[in-house]
mmCIF file of C-alpha atoms and ligand atoms in Angstrom:
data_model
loop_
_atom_site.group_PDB
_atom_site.id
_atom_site.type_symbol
_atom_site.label_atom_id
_atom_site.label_comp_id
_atom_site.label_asym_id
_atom_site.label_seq_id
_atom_site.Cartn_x
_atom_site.Cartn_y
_atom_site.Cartn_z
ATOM 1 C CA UNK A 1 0.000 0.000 0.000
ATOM 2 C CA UNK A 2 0.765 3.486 -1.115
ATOM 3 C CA UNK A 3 -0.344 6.185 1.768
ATOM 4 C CA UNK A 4 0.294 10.511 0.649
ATOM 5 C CA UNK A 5 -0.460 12.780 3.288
ATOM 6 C CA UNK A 6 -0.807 16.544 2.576
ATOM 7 C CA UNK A 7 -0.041 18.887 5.314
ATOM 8 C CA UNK A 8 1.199 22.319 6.437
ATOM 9 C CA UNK A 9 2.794 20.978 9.476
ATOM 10 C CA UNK A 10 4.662 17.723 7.805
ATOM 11 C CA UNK A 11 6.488 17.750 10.929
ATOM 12 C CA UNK A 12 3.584 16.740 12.977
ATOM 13 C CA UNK A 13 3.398 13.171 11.039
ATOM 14 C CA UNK A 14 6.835 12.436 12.296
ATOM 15 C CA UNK A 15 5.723 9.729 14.763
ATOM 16 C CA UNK A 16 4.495 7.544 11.608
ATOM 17 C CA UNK A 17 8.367 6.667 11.235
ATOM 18 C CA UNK A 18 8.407 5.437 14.581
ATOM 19 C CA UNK A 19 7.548 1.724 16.330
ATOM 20 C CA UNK A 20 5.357 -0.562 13.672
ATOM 21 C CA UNK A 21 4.214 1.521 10.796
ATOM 22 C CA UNK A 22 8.071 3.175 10.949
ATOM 23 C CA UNK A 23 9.146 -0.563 10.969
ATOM 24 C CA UNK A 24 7.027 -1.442 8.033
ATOM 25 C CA UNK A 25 7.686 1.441 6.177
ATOM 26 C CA UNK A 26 11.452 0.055 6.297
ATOM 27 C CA UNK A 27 10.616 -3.390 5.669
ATOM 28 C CA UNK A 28 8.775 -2.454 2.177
ATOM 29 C CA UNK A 29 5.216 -3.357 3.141
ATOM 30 C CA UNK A 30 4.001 0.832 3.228
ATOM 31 C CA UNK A 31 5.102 3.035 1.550
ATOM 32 C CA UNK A 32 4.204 6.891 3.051
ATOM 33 C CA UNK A 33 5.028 10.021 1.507
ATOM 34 C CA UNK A 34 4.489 13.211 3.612
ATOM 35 C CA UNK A 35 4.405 16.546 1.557
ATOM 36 C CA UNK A 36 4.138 19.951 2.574
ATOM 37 C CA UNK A 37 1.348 21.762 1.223
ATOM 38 C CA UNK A 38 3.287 24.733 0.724
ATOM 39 C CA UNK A 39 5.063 23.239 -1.634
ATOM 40 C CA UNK A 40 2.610 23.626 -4.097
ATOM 41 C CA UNK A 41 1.874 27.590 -3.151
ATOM 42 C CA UNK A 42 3.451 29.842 -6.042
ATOM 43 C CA UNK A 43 3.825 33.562 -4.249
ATOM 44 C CA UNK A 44 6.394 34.610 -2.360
ATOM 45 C CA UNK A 45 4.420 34.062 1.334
ATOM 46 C CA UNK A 46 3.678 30.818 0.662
ATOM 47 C CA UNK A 47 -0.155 31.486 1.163
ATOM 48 C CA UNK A 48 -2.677 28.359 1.570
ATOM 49 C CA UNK A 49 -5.800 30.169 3.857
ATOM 50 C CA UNK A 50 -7.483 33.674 2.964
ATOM 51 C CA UNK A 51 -11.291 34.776 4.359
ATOM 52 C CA UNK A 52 -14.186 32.929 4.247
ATOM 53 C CA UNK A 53 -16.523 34.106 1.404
ATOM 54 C CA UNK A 54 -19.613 35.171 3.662
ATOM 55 C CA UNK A 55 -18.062 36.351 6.425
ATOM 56 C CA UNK A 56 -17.199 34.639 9.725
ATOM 57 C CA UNK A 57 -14.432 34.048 11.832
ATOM 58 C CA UNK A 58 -11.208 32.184 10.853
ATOM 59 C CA UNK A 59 -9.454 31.368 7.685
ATOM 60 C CA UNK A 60 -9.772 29.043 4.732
ATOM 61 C CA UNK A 61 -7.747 26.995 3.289
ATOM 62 C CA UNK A 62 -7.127 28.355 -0.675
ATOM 63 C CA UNK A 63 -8.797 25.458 -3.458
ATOM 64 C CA UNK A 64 -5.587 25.677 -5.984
ATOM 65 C CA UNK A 65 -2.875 25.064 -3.539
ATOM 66 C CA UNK A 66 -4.396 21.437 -2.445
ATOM 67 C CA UNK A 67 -5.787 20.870 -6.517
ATOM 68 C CA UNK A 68 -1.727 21.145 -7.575
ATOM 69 C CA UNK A 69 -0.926 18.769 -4.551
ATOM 70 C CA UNK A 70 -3.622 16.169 -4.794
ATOM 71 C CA UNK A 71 -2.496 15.770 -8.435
ATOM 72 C CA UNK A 72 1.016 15.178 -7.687
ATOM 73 C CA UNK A 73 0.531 12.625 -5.757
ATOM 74 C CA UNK A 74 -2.619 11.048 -7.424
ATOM 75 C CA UNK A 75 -0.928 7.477 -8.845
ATOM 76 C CA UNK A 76 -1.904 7.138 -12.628
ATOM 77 C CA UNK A 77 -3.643 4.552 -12.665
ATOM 78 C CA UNK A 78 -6.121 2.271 -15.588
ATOM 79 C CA UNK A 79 -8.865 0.357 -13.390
ATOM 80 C CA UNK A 80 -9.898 2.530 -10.524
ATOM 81 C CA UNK A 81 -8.910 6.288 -8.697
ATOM 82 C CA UNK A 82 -7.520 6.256 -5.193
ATOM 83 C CA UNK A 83 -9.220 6.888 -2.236
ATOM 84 C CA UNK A 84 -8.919 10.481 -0.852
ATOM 85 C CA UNK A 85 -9.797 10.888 3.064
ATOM 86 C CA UNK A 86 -10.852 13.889 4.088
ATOM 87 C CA UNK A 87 -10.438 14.151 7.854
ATOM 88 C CA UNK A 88 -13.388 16.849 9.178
ATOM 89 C CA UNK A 89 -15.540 16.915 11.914
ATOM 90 C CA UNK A 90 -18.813 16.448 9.183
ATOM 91 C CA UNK A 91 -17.102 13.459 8.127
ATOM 92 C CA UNK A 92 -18.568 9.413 8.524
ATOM 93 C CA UNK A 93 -17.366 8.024 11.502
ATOM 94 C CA UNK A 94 -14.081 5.818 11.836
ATOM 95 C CA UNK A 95 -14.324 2.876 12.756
ATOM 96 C CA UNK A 96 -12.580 -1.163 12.886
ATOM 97 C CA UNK A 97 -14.858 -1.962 9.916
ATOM 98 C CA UNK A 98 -13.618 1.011 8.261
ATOM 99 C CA UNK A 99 -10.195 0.697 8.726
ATOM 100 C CA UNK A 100 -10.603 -2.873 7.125
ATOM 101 C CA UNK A 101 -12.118 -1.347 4.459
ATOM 102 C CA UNK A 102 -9.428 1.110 3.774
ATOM 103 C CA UNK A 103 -6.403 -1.494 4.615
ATOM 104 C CA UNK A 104 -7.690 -3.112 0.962
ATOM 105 C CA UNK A 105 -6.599 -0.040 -1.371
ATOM 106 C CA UNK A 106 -3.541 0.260 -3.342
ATOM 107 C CA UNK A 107 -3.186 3.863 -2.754
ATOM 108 C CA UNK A 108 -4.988 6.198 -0.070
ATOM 109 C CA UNK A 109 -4.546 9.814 0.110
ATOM 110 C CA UNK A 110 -5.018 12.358 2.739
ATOM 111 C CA UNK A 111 -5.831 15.658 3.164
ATOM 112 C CA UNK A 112 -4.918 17.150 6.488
ATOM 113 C CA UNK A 113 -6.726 20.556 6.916
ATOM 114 C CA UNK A 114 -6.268 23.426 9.352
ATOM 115 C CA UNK A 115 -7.919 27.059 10.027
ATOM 116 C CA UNK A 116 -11.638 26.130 9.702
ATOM 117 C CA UNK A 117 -11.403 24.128 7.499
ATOM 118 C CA UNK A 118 -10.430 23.697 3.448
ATOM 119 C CA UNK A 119 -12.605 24.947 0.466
ATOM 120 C CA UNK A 120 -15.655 22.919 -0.282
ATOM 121 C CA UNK A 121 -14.425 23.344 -3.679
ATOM 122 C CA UNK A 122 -11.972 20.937 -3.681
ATOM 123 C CA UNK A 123 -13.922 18.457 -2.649
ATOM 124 C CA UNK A 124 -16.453 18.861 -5.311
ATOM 125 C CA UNK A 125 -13.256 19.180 -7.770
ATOM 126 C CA UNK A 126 -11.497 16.033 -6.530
ATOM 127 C CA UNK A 127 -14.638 13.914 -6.968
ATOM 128 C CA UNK A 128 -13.325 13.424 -10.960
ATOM 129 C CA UNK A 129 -9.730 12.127 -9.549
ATOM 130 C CA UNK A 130 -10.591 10.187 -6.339
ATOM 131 C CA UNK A 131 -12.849 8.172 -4.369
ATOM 132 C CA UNK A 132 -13.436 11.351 -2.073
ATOM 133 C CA UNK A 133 -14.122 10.114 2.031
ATOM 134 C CA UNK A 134 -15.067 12.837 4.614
ATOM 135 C CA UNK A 135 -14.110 11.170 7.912
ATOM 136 C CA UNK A 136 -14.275 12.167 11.256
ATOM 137 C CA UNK A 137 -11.895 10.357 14.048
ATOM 138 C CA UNK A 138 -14.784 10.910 16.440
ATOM 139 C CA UNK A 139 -17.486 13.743 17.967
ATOM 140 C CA UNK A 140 -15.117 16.075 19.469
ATOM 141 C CA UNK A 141 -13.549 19.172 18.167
ATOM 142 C CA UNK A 142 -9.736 19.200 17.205
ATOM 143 C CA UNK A 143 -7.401 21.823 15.558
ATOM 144 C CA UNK A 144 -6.750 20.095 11.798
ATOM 145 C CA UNK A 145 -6.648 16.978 9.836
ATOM 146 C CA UNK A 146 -2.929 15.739 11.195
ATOM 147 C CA UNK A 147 -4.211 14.206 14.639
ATOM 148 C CA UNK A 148 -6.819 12.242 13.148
ATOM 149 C CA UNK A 149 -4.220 10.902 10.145
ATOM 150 C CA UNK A 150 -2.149 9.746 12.873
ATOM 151 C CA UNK A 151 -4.760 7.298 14.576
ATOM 152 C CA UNK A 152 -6.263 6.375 11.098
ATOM 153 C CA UNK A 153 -3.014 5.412 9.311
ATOM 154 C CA UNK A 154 -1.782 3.476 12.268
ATOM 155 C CA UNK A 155 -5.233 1.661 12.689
ATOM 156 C CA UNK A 156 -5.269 0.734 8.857
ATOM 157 C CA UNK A 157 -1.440 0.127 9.104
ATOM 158 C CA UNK A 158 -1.578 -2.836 11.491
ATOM 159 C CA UNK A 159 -3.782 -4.755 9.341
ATOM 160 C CA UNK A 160 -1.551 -4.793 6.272
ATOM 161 C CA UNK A 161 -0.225 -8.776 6.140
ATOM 162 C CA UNK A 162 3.198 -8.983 8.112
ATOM 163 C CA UNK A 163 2.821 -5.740 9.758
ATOM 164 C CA UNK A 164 1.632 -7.534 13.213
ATOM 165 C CA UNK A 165 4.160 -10.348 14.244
ATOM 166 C CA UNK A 166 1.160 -12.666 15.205
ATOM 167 C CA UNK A 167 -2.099 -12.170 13.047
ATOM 168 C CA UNK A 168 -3.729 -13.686 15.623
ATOM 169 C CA UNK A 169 -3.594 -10.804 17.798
ATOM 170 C CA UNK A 170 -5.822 -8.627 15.436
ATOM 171 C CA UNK A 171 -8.667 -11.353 15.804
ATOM 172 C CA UNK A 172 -8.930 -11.128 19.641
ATOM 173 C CA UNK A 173 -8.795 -7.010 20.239
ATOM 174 C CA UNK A 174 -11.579 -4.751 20.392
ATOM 175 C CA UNK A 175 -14.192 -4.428 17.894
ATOM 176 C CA UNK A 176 -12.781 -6.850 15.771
ATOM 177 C CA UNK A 177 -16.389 -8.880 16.646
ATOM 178 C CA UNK A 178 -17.982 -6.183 17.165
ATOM 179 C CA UNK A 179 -17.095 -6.752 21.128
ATOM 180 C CA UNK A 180 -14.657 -4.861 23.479
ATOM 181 C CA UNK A 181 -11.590 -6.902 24.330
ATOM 182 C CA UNK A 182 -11.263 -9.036 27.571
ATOM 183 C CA UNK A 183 -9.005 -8.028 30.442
ATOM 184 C CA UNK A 184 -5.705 -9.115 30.209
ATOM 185 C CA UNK A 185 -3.076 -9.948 32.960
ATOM 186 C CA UNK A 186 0.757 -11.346 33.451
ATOM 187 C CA UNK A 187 3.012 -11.909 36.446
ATOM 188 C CA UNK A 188 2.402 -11.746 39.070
ATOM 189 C CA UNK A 189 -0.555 -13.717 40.051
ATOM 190 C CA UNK A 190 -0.818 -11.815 43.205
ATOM 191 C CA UNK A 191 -0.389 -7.857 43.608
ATOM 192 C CA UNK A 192 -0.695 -5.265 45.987
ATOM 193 C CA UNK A 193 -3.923 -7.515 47.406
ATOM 194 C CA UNK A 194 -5.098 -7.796 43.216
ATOM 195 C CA UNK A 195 -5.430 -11.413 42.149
ATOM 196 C CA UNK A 196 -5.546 -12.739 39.196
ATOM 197 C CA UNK A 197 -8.821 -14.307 38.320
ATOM 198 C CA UNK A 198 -7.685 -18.100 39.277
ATOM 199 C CA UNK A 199 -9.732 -19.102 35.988
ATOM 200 C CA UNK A 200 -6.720 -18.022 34.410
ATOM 201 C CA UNK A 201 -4.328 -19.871 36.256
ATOM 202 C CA UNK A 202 -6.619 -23.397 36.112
ATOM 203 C CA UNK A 203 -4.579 -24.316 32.382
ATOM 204 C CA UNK A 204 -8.635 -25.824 31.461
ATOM 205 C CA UNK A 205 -8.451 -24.191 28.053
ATOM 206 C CA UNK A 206 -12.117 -24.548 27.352
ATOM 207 C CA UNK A 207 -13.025 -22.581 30.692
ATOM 208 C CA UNK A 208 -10.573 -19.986 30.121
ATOM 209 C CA UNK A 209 -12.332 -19.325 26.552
ATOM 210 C CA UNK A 210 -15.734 -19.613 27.990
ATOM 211 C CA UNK A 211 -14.402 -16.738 30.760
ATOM 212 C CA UNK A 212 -12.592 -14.988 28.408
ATOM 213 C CA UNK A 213 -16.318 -14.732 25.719
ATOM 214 C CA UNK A 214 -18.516 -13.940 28.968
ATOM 215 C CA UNK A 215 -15.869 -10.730 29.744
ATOM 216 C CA UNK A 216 -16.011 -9.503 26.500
ATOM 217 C CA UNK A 217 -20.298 -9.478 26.444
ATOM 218 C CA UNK A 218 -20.306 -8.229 30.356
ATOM 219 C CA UNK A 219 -17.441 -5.362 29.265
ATOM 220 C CA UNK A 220 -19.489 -4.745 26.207
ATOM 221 C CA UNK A 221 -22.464 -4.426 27.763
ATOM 222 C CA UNK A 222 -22.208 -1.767 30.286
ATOM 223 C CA UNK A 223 -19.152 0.397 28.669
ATOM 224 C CA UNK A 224 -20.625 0.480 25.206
ATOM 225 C CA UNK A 225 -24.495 -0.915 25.295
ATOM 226 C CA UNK A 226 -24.746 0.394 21.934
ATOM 227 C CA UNK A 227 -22.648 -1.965 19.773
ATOM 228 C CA UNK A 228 -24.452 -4.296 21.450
ATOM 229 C CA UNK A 229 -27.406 -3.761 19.483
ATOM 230 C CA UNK A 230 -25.329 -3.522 16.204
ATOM 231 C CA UNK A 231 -23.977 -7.337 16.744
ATOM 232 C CA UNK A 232 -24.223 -9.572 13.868
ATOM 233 C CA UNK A 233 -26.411 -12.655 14.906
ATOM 234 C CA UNK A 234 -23.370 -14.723 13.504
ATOM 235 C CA UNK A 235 -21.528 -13.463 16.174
ATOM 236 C CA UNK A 236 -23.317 -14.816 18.811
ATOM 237 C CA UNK A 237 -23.441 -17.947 19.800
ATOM 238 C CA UNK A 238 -25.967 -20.013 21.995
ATOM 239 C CA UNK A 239 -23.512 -19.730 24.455
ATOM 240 C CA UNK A 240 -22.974 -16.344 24.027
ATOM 241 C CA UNK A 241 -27.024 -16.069 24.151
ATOM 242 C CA UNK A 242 -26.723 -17.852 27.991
ATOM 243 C CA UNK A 243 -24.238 -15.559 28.968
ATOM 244 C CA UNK A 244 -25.956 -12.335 28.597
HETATM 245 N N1 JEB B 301 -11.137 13.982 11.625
HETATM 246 C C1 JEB B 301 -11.451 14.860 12.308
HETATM 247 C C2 JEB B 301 -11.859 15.864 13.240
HETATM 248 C C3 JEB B 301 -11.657 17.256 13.270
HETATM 249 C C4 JEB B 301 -10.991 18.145 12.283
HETATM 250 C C5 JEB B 301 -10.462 17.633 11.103
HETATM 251 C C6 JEB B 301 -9.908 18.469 10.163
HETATM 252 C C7 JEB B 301 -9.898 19.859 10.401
HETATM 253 C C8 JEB B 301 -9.461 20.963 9.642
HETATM 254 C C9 JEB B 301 -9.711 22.117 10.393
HETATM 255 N N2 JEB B 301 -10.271 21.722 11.569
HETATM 256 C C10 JEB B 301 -10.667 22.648 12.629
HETATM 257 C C11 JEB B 301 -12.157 22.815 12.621
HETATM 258 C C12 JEB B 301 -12.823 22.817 13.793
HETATM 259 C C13 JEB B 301 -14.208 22.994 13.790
HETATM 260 C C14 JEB B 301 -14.876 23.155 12.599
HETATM 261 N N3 JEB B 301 -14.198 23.118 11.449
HETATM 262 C C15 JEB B 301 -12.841 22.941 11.449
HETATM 263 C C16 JEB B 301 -10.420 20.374 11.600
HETATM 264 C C17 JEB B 301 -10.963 19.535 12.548
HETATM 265 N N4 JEB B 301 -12.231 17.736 14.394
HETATM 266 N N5 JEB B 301 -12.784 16.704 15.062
HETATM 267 C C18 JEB B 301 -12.582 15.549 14.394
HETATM 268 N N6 JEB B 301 -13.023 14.296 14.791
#
């Protein structure tokens, strides 16, 4: 997978080359390009934002700057254009399924805004050279695009194949069901008066499984009650059904 992100603080994607995406960027299995969006600016300031057209507070981000960039990096390519996110606060929520979704592309492109936001224009514009995805990392308010790049390319990162020593791992976590994860524990068994639940400790593999499924629909339940009404009746099993 190809990954472009577009930016005006570069510097703030800097973590990417750090821990397992920086490791798979050096093993050859992503391949992440970070340009600065002033790059593509042609007067001497180096302007990307001017006033919004109807008034308001805060800047804009200027359409032709981000046009010239989003073409650079487009890939030419025959069968099918590559995905553009667009993180905003308007945009669908991110999510597991999503990042699955994503993890599948050959190329994905993103456009990191700032000030209030970037022209609509652009947007409308890129729809004829990309697969154009408003996304928002979640209902809160942040400053620009680069935060929300961060979670979402490490997310989608980790399920490339070899990325994750042991593919296993990615089955178990949260939301990979559609349930929160179980608790988890290591040495010691006993702690500061905290034991570990001797269930754990028994070695009877079916019991610990059983435990380990009943955790994930109690945890589920009253942390997040509403993916429990999202949960694919495949999911649950007639155990499952007895321990709710
Ligand atoms: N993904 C995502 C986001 C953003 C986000 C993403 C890009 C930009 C570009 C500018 N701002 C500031 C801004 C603030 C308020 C209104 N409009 C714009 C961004 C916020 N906020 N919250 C999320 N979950």
């Amino acid at each position: 997978m190809r990954i472009d992100v577009v930016s005006i603080f570069p510097e703030y994607l800097a973590p990417l080359e750090l821990s397992l995406i920086g490791k798979a960027r050096q093993d050859g299995l992503l391949e992440l390009n970070v340009h600065d969006l002033r790059t593509f600016t042609t007067d001497k300031h180096r302007t990307v934002d001017d006033t919004p057209y109807g008034g308001g507070a805060g800047m804009v981000m200027k359409p032709e700057p981000w046009a010239q960039a989003l073409e650079s990096v487009a890939a030419a390519r025959e069968n099918s254009k590559p995905v553009l996110i667009v993180p905003s606060p308007a945009g669908e929520k991110f999510n597991q399924a999503l990042a699955y979704e994503l993890a599948e592309e050959e190329q994905l492109v993103f456009a990191c805004g700032r000030y209030e936001g970037i022209d609509e224009r652009v947007i409308d514009w890129a729809q004829d050279h990309f697969r154009v995805r408003p996304v928002s990392l979640g209902d809160y308010v942040l400053n620009g695009g680069e935060v929300a790049v961060l979670a979402m390319v490490e997310a989608i990162g980790r399920l490339l194949p070899g990325v994750v020593g042991n593919p296993e791992s990615l089955v178990e976590e949260s939301h990979s069901d559609g349930l929160l994860e179980y608790p988890v524990y290591t040495k010691p068994s006993a702690w500061r008066d905290h034991d570990v639940p001797p269930i754990l400790l028994s070695g009877n593999h079916g019991k610990i499984a059983q435990w380990r499924r009943h955790e994930q629909f109690r945890r589920t339940a009253e942390r997040r009650p509403d993916l429990m009404e999202g949960l694919d009746a495949g999911v649950l099993s007639r155990a499952d059904r007895q321990a709710l």
